[in-house]
Coordinates of C-alpha atoms and ligand atoms in Angstrom, one line a residue:
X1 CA 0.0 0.0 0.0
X2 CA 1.9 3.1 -1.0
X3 CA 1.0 6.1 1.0
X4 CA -0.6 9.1 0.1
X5 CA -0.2 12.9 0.6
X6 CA -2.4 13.0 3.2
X7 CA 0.4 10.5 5.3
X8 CA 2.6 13.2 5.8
X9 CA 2.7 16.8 7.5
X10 CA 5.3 19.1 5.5
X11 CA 7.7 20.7 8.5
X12 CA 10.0 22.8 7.2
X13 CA 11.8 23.6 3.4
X14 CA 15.5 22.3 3.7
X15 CA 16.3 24.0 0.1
X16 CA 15.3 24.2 -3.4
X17 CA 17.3 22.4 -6.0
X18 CA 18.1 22.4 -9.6
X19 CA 14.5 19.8 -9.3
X20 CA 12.6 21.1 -6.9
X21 CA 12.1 21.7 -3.4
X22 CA 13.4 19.6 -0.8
X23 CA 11.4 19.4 2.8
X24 CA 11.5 17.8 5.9
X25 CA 8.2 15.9 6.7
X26 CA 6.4 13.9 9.5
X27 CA 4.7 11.3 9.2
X28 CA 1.6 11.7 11.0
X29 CA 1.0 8.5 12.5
X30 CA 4.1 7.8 14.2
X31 CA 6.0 11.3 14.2
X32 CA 8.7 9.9 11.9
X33 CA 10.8 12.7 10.0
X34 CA 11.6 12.3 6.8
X35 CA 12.5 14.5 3.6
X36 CA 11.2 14.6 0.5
X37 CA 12.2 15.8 -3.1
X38 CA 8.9 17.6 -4.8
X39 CA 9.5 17.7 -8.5
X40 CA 6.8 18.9 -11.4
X41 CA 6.8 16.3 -13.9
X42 CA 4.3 18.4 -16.3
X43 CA 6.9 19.6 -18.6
X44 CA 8.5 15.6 -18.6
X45 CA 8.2 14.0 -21.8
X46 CA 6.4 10.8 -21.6
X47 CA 10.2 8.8 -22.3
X48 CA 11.3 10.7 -19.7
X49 CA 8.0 10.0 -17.1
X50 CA 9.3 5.9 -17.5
X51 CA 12.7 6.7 -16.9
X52 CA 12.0 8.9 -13.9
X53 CA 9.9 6.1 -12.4
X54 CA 12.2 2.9 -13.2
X55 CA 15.0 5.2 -11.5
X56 CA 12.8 5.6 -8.5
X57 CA 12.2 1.6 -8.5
X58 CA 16.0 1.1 -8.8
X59 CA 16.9 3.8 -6.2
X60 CA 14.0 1.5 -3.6
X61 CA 16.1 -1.2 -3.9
X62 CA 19.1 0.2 -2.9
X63 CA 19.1 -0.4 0.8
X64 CA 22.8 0.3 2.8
X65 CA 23.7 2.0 5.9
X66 CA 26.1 4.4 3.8
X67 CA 23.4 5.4 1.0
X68 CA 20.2 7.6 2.0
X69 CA 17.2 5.6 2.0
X70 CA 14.2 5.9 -0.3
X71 CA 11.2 4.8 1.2
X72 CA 8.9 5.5 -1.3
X73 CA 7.0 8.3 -3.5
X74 CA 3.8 9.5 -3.9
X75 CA 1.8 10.9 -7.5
X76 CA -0.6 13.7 -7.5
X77 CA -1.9 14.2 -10.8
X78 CA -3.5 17.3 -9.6
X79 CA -0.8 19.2 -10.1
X80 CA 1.9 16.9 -11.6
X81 CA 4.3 16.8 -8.9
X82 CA 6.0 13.4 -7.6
X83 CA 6.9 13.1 -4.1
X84 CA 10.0 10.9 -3.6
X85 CA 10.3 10.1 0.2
X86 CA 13.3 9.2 1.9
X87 CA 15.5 9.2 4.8
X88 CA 16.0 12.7 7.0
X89 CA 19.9 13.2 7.3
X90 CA 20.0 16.0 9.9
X91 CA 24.1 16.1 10.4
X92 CA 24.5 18.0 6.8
X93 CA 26.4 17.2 3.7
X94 CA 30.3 17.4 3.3
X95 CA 30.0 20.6 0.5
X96 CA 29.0 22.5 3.9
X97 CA 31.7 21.3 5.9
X98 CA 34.4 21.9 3.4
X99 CA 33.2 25.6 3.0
X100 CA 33.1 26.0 6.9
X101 CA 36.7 24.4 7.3
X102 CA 38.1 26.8 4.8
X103 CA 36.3 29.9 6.2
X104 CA 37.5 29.2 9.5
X105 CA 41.0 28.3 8.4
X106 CA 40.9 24.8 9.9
X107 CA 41.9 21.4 8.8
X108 CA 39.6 18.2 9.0
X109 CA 40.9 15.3 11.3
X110 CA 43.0 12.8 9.3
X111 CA 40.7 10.2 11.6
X112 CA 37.5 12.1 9.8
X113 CA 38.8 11.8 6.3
X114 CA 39.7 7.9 6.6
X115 CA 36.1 7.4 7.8
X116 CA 34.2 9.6 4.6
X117 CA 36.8 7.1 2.7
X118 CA 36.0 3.6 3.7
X119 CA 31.8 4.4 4.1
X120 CA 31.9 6.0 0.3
X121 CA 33.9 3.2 -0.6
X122 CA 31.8 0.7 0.8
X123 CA 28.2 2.9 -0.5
X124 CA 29.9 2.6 -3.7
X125 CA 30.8 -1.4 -3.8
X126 CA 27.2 -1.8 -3.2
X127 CA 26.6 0.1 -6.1
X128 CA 28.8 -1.2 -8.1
X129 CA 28.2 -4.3 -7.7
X130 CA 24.3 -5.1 -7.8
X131 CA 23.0 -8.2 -8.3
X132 CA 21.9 -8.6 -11.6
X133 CA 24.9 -7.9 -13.1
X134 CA 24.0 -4.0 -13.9
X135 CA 26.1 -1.8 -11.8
X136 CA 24.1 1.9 -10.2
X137 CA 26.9 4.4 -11.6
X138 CA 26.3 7.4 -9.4
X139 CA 27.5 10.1 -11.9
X140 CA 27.1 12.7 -9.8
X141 CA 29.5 12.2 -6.7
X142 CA 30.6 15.6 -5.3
X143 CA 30.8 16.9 -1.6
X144 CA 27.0 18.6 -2.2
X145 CA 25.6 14.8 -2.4
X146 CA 27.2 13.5 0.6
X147 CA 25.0 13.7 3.8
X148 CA 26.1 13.1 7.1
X149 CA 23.8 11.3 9.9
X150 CA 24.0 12.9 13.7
X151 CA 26.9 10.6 14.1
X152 CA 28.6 11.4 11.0
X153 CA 28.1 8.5 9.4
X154 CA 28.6 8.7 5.2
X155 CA 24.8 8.6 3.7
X156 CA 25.4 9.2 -0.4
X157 CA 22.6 10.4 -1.6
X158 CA 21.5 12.6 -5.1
X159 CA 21.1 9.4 -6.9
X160 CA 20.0 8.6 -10.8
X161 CA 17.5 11.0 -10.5
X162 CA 20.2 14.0 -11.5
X163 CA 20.9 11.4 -14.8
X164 CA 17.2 10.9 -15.4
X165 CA 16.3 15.1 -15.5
X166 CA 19.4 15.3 -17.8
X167 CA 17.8 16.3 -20.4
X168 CA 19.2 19.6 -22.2
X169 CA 17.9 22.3 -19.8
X170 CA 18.2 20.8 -16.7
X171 CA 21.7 19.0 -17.8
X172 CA 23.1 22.7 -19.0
X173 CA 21.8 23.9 -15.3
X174 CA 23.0 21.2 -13.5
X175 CA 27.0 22.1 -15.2
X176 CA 26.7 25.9 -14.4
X177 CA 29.6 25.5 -11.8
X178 CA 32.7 24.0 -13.1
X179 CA 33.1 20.6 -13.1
X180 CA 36.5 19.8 -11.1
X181 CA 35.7 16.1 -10.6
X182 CA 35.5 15.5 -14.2
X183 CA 37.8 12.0 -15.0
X184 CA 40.0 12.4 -17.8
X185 CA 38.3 9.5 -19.4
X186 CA 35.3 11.9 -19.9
X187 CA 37.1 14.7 -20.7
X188 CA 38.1 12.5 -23.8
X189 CA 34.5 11.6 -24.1
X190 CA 34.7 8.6 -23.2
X191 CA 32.0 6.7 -21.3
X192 CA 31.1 6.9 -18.2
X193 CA 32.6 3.5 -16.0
X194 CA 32.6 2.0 -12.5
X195 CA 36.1 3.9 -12.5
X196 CA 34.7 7.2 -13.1
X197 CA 33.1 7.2 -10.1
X198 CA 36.2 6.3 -8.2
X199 CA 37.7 9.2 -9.6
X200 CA 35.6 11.4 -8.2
X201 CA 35.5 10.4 -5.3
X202 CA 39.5 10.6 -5.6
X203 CA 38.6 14.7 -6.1
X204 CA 36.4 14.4 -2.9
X205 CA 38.6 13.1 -0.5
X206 CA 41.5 15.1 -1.8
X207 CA 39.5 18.4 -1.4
X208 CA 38.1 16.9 2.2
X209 CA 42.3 17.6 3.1
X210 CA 43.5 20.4 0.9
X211 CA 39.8 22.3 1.0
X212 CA 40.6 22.9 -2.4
X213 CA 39.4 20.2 -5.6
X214 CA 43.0 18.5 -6.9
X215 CA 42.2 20.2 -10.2
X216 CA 41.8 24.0 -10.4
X217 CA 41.7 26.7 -13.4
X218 CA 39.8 29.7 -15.2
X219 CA 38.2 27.9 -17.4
X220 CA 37.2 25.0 -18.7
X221 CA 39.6 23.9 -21.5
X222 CA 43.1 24.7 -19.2
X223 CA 41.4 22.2 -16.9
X224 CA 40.5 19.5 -19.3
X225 CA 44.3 20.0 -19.5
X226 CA 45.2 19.8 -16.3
X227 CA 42.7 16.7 -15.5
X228 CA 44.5 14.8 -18.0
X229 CA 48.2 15.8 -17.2
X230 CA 47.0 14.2 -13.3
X231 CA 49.5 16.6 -11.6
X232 CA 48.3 18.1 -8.1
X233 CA 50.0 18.6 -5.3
X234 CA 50.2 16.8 -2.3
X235 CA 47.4 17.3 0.7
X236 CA 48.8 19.2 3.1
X237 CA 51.7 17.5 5.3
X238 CA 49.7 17.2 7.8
X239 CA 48.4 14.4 6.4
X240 CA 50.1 11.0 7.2
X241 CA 52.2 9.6 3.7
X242 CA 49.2 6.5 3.9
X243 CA 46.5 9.0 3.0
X244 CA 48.4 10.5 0.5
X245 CA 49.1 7.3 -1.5
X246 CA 45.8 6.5 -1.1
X247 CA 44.1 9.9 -2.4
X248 CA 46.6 9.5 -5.3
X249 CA 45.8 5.8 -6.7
X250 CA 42.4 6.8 -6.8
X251 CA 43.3 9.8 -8.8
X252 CA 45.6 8.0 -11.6
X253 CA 44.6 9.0 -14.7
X254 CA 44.9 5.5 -16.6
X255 CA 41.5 3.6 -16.0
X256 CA 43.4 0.4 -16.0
X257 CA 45.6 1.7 -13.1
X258 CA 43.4 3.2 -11.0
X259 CA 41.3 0.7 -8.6
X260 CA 37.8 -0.3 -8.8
X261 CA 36.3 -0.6 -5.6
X262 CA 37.6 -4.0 -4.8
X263 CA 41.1 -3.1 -5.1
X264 CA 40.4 -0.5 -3.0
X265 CA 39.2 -2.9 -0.6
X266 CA 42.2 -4.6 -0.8
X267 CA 44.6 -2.0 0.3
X268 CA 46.4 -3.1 3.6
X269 CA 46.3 0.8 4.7
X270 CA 43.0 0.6 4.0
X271 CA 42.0 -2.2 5.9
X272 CA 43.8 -1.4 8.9
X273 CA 41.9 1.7 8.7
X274 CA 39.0 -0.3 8.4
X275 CA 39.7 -2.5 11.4
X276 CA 40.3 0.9 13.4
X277 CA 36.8 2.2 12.5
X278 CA 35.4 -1.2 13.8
Ligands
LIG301 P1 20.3 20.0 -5.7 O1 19.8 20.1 -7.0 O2 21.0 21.3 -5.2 O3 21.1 18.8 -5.4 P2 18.4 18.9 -3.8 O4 16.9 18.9 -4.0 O5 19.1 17.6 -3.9 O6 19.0 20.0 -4.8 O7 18.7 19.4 -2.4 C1 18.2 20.6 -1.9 C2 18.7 20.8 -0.4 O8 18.2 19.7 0.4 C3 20.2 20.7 -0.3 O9 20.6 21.7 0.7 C4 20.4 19.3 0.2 O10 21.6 19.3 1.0 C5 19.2 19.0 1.0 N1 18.9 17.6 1.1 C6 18.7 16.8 0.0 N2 18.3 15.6 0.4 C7 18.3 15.6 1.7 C8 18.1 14.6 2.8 N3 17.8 13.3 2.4 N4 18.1 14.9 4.1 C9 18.4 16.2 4.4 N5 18.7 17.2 3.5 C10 18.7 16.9 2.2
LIG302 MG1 21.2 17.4 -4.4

């Protein structure tokens, strides 16, 4: 029984995206908080009404304790707008954090940053790696689309649905910033892999440490350049040699030499990180 409109009591707007508006909700019978993403669908062509809704039957199956939760999602004709309902993350996201740190001139923990690594890594193997054979490619992976829980657990959320709404208005919107976490394979058009992915999340982690993305420039064709030279310096000393290496395999700019997520997995540094987090 899916539930309806009348289920829920709207609490507060969190923000308005490139989509729609994003709120945080009770449910009425038990007091649960949720969010949910409102999104007109009238100007949607009818190809892009099915993909929107296989995405959002895709993103319900995606249940892990690093990825935000979708619970479900709600159709009022009335005045074409889909509800997608899913789980509250009331700790922030990490584009936030990173603003904050570089405002007030301070560094993240090194302890923080191996944490956001393993739990993205680990959101991302499930991902990757789904069942029948056809892996979820995020696409989107930038500080902005990582939540945090009240204990600061890694909840990746912004799924698909920013891949579905790519058609031309909404895709030219969505690329108004620069896009530093570009991989060099894409730069060279090439398609989009497991590996891209791991790139940016490379990007991520590097500008978690230096508050700054690995990749910087004016415009847009000096850093296509610089993405595919794969020179950056190193995050600050601060941070242990371990982290470094790390940060840099994930930033390589071959495909073939840079790890899926099972290499990553494989790491020793990584899994004595892991077995510290335990
Ligand atoms: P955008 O197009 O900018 O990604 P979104 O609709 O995804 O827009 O997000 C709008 C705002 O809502 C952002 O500030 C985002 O951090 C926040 N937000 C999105 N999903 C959640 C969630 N599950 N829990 C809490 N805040 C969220
Ligand atoms: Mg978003």
């Amino acid at each position: 029984p899916y539930s309806t409109l009348d289920d829920f009591e709207p609490l507060s707007t969190i923000g308005c995206g490139s989509y729609g508006t994003c709120k945080k909700i009770r449910r009425k019978k038990d007091g649960k908080i949720y969010a949910w993403k409102e999104m007109d669908y009238g100007s949607m062509t009818e190809s892009e009404k099915q993909m929107l809704v296989s995405e959002v039957n895709l993103l319900r199956e995606l249940r892990h304790k690093h990825i935000v939760r979708y619970y479900d999602r709600i159709i009022d004709r009335s005045n074409t707008t889909i509800y997608i309902i899913m789980e509250f993350c009331d700790g922030g996201d990490l584009a936030t954090l990173i603003s904050k740190c570089r405002k007030d001139g301070i560094y993240m923990e090194e302890q923080f940053v191996w944490k956001m690594l393993i739990q993205m890594t680990l959101a991302l193997q499930e991902c990757h790696r789904r069942k029948n054979g056809k892996a979820v490619l995020h696409r989107d992976l930038k500080p902005a689309n990582i939540f945090l829980d009240i204990d600061k657990n890694v909840k990746l959320g912004d799924f698909g649905l920013a891949r579905v709404l790519h058609h031309e208005t909404s895709f030219a919107k969505t690329y108004v910033g620069t896009p530093y976490y570009m991989s060099p394979e894409l730069v060279n058009n090439m398609s989009y892999n497991e590996k891209s992915d791991i790139w940016s999340m490379g990007c991520m982690l590097y500008e978690l440490c230096s508050l700054h993305p690995p990749f910087t420039a004016s415009n847009q064709s000096e850093l296509n350049k610089k993405i595919c030279m794969g020179e950056f310096n190193r995050i600050p000393i601060r941070y242990s040699s371990d982290l470094n290496e790390v940060i840099a395999k994930l930033l390589r700019v071959e495909v073939h030499r840079r790890p899926g997520i099972e290499g990553i997995l494989r790491d020793p540094r990584i899994q004595r990180q892991q077995q510290l987090l335990e």
